[in-house]
Short mmCIF file of C-alpha atoms in Angstrom, two decimals:
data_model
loop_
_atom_site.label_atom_id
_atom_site.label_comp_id
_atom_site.label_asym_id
_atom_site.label_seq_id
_atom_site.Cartn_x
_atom_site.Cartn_y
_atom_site.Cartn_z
CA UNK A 1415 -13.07 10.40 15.83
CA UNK A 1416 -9.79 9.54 13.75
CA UNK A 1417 -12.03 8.29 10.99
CA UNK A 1418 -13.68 11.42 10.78
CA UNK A 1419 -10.68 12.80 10.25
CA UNK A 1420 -9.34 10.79 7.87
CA UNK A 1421 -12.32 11.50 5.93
CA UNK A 1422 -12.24 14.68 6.00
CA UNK A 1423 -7.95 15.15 5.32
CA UNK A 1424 -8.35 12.67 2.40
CA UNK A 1425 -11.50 14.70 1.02
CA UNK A 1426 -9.45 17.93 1.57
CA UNK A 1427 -6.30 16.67 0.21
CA UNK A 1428 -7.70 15.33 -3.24
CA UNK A 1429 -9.56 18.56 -3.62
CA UNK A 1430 -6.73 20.55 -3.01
CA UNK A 1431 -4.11 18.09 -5.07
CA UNK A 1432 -7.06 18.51 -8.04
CA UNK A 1433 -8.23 22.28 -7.84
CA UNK A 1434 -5.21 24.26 -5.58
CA UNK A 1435 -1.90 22.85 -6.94
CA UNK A 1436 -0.36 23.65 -10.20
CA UNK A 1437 0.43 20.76 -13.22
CA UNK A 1438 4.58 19.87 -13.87
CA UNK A 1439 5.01 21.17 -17.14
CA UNK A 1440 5.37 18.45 -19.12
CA UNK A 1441 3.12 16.23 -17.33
CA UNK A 1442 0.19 18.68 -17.57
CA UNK A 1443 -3.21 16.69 -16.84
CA UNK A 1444 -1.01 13.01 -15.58
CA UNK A 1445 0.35 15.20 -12.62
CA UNK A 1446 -2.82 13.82 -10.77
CA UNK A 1447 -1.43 10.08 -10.70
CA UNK A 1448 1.51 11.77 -8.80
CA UNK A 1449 -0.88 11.89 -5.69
CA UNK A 1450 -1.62 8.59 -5.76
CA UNK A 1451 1.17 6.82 -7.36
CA UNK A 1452 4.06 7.79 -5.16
CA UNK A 1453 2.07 7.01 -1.74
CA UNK A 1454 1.15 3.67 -3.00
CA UNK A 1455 4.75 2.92 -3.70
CA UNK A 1456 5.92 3.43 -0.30
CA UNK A 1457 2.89 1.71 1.29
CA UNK A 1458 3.94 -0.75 -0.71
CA UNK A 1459 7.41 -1.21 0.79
CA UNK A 1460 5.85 0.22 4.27
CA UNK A 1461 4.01 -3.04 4.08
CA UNK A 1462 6.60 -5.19 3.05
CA UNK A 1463 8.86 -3.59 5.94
CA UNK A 1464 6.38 -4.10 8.64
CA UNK A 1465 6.21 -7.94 7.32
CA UNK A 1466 9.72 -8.48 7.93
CA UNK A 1467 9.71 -6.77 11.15
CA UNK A 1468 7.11 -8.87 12.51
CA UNK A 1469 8.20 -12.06 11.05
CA UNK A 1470 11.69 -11.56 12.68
CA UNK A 1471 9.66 -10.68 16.01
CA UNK A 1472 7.83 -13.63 15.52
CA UNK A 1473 11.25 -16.00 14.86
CA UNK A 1474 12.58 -14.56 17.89
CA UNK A 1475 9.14 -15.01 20.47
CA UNK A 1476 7.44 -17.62 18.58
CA UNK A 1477 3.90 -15.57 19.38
CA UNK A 1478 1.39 -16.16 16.87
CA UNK A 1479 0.54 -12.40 16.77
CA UNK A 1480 3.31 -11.63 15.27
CA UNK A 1481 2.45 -13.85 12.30
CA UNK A 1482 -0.95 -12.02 12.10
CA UNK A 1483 0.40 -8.86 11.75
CA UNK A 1484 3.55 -10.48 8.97
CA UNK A 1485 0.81 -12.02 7.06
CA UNK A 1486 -1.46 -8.68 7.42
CA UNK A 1487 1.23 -6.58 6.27
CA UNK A 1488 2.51 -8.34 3.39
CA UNK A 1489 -1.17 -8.58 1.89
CA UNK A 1490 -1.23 -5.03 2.18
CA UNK A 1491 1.50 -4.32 1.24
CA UNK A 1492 1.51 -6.43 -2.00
CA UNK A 1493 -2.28 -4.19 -2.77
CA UNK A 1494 -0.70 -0.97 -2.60
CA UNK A 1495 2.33 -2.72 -5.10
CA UNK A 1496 -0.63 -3.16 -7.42
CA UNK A 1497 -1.98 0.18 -6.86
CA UNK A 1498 1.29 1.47 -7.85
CA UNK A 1499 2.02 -0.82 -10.83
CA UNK A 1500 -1.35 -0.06 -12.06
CA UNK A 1501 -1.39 3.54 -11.62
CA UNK A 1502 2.12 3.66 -13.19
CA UNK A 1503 1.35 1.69 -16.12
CA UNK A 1504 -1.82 4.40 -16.75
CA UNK A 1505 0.80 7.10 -16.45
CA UNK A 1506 2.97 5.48 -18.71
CA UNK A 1507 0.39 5.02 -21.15
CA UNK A 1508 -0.09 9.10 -20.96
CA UNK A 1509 3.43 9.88 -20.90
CA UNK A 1510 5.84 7.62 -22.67
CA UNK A 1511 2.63 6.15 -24.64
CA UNK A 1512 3.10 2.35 -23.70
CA UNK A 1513 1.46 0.69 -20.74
CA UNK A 1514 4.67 -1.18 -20.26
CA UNK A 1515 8.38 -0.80 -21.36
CA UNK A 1516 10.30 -3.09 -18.87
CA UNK A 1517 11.89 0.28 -17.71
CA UNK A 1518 14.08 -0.62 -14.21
CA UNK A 1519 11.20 0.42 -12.23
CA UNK A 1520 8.79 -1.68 -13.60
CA UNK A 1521 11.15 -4.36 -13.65
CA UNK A 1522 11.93 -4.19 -10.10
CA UNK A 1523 8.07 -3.55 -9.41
CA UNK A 1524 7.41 -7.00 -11.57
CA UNK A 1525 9.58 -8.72 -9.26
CA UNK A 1526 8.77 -7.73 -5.77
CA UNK A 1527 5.12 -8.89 -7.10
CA UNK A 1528 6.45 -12.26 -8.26
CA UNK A 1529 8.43 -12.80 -4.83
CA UNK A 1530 5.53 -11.58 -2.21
CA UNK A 1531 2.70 -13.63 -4.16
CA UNK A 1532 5.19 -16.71 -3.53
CA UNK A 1533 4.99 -15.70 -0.54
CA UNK A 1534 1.14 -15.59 -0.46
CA UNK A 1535 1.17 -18.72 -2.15
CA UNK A 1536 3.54 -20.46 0.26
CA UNK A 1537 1.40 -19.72 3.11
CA UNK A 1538 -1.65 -20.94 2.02
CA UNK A 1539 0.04 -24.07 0.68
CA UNK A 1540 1.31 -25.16 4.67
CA UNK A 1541 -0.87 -26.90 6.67
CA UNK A 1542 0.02 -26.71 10.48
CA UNK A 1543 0.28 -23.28 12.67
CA UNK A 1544 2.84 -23.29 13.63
CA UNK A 1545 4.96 -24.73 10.40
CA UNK A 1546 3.09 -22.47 7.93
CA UNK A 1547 4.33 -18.98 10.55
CA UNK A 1548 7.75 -20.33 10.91
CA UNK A 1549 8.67 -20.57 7.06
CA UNK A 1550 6.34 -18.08 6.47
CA UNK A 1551 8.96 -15.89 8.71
CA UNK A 1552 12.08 -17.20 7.71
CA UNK A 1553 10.81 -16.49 4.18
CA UNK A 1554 9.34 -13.04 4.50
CA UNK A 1555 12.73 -11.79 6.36
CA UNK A 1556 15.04 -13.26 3.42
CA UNK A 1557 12.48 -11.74 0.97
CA UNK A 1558 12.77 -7.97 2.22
CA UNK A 1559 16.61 -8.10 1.86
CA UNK A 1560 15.69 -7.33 -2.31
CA UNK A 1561 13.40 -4.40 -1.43
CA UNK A 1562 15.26 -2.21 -0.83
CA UNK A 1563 17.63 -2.86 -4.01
CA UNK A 1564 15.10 -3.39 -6.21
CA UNK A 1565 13.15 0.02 -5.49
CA UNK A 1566 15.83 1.93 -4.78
CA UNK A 1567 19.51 0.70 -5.91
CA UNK A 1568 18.68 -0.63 -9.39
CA UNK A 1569 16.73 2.33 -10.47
CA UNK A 1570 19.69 4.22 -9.92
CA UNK A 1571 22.05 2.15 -11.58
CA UNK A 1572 20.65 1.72 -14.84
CA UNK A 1573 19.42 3.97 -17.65
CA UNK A 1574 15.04 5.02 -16.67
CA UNK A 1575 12.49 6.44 -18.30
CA UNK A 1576 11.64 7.48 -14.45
CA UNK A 1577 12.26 10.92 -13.29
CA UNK A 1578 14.60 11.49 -10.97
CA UNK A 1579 13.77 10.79 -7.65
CA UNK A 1580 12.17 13.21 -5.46
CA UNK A 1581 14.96 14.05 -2.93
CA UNK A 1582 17.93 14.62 -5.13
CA UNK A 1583 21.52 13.67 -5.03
CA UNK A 1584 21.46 17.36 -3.54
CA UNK A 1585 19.37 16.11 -1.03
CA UNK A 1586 16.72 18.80 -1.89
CA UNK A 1587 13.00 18.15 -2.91
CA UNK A 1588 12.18 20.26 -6.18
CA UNK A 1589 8.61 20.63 -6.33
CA UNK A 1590 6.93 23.55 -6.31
CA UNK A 1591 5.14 24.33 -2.64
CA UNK A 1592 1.27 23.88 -3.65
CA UNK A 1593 2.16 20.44 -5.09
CA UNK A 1594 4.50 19.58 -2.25
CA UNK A 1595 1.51 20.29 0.34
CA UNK A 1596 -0.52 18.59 -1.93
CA UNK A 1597 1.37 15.42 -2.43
CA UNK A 1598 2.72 15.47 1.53
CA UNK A 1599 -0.95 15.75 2.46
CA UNK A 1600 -1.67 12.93 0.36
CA UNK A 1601 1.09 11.07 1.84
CA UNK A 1602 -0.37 11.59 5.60
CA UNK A 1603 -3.63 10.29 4.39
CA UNK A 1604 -2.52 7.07 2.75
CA UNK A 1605 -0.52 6.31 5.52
CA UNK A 1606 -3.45 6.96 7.64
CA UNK A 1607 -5.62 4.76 5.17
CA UNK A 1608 -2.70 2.17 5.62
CA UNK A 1609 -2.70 2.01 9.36
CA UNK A 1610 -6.63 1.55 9.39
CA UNK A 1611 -6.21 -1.27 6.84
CA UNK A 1612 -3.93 -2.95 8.21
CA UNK A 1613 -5.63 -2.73 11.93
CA UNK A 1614 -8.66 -4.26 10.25
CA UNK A 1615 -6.87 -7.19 8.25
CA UNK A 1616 -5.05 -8.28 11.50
CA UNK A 1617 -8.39 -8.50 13.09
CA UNK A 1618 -10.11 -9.88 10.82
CA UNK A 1619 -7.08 -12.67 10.71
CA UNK A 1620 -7.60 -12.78 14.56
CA UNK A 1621 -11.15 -14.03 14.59
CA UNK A 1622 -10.79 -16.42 11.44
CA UNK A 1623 -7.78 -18.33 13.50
CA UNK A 1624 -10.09 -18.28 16.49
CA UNK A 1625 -12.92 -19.66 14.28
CA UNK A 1626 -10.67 -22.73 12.94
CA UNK A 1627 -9.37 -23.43 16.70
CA UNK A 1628 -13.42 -23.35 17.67
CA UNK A 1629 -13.99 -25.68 14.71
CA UNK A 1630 -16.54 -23.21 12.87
CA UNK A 1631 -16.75 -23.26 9.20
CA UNK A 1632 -13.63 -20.51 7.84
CA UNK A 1633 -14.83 -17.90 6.24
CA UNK A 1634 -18.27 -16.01 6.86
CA UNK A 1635 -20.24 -13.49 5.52
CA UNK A 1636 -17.78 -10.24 5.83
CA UNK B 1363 -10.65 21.79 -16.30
CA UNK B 1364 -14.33 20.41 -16.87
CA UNK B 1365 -12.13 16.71 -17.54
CA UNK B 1366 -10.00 17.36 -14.81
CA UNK B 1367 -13.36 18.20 -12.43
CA UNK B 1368 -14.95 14.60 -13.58
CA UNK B 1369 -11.47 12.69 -12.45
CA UNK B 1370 -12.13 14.12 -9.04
CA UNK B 1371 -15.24 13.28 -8.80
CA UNK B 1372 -14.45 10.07 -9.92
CA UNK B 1373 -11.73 9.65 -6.96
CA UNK B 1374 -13.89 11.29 -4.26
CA UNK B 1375 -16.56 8.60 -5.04
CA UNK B 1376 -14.10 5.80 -4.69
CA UNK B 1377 -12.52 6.95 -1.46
CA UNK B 1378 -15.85 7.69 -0.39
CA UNK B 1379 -17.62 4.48 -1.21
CA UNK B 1380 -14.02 3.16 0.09
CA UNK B 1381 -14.23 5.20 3.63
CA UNK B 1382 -18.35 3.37 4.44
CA UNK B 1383 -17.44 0.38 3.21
CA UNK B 1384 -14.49 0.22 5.40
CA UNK B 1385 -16.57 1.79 8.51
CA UNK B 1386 -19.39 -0.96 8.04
CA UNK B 1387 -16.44 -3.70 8.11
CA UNK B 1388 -15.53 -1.94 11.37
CA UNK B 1389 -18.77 -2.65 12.92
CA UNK B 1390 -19.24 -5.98 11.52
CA UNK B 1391 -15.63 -7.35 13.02
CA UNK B 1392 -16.31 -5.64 16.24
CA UNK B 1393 -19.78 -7.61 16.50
CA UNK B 1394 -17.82 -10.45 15.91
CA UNK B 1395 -15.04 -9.71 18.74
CA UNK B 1396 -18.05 -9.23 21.22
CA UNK B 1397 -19.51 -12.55 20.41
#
């Protein structure tokens, strides 16, 4: 039933963000990547969050779970980083007319990618259970500390090609309405998109830890 | 506009092909819970 839906809000939303809502001026035809761009970027540190929530669950209860849902999260979250460093890099391309121009963003961007595929790559280098969701933890929970600086304190700080950010230091959101609906609607449905996701990778984690435990070849033909 | 028309397309085809590939994953890990 909530699939449906899904299907149907996404559908809606992208024909509304495409046909229904007006271009920035300025931006003109690259006010599209705005629908998809922003969303990604907080799924990204969505992700990331709900990694260091569970890892710190997991350090305090020790339940494998946990880990499932750290490891889950991170992965996804680290995709939607891509999305957004891809989709931002096209958009720069359009806009400032080079994929990449180490702007604070990007920088930042470049380095939550470096830190969370160390941290991909430090899980799959542990052997043991137990060992590899205990550093995993302690590592994920020190990891999210730069989050939140890198995406939002350092753009701030220095000089950026960026616009501003979409709440400003008034604490008001200047968009006009048919692109706020568009890009809030967008919003719903990539968190939506997330949830799913991320319900799906934890399961799918589930029955490959069962697998090992049972002995059965890793893997399979998902 | 006619540009603009393609790129949906475009993205309504991905989250489409996105939405049933996701659905048939669905089915397949349930299967698998079952067993």
């Amino acid at each position: 039933m909530w699939r449906g839906l899904l299907l149907l809000w996404m559908t809606v939303s992208m024909v509304a963000a495409f046909t229904w809502a007006p271009l920035v001026p300025g931006l003109e035809e690259t006010t599209r990547v705005l629908y998809f761009h922003i969303p990604a970027a907080w799924l990204s540190v969505v992700g990331l969050g709900w990694s260091m929530v569970h890892s710190l669950l997991y350090l305090g209860r020790r339940r494998i779970e946990h880990d499932d849902h750290a490891a889950a999260a991170a992965e996804l979250g680290l995709l939607f980083c891509v999305v957004a460093t891809v989709s931002g890099s096209v958009w720069a391309k359009a806009v400032w007319h080079s994929y990449w121009n180490w702007d604070p963003r990007e920088t930042s961007i470049f380095f939550i990618l470096l830190i969370y595929g160390a941290y991909l790559a430090l899980r799959s280098a542990i052997e043991g259970e137990e060992r590899r969701a205990r550093l995993s933890a302690i590592y994920s929970a020190a990891a999210f500390v730069t989050v939140p600086f890198l995406m939002f304190v350092v753009p701030r700080i220095y000089f950026s090609l960026h616009p501003d950010p979409l709440i400003n230091p008034g604490g008001k959101i200047e968009m006009d309405p048919r692109i706020r609906i568009g890009f809030g609607a967008m919003l719903v449905g990539f968190t939506g998109l997330f949830a799913w996701l991320l319900s799906l990778r934890v399961r799918l984690v589930r029955l490959e830890r069962v697998q090992l435990e049972a002995g059965a070849v890793p893997g399979g033909s998902l | 506009m006619s540009g603009n028309l393609v790129v949906l397309g475009v993205a309504l085809l991905a989250w489409l092909l996105l939405f049933f590939y996701l659905m048939r994953l669905e089915r397949r890990i349930k299967e698998l819970e079952k067993r």
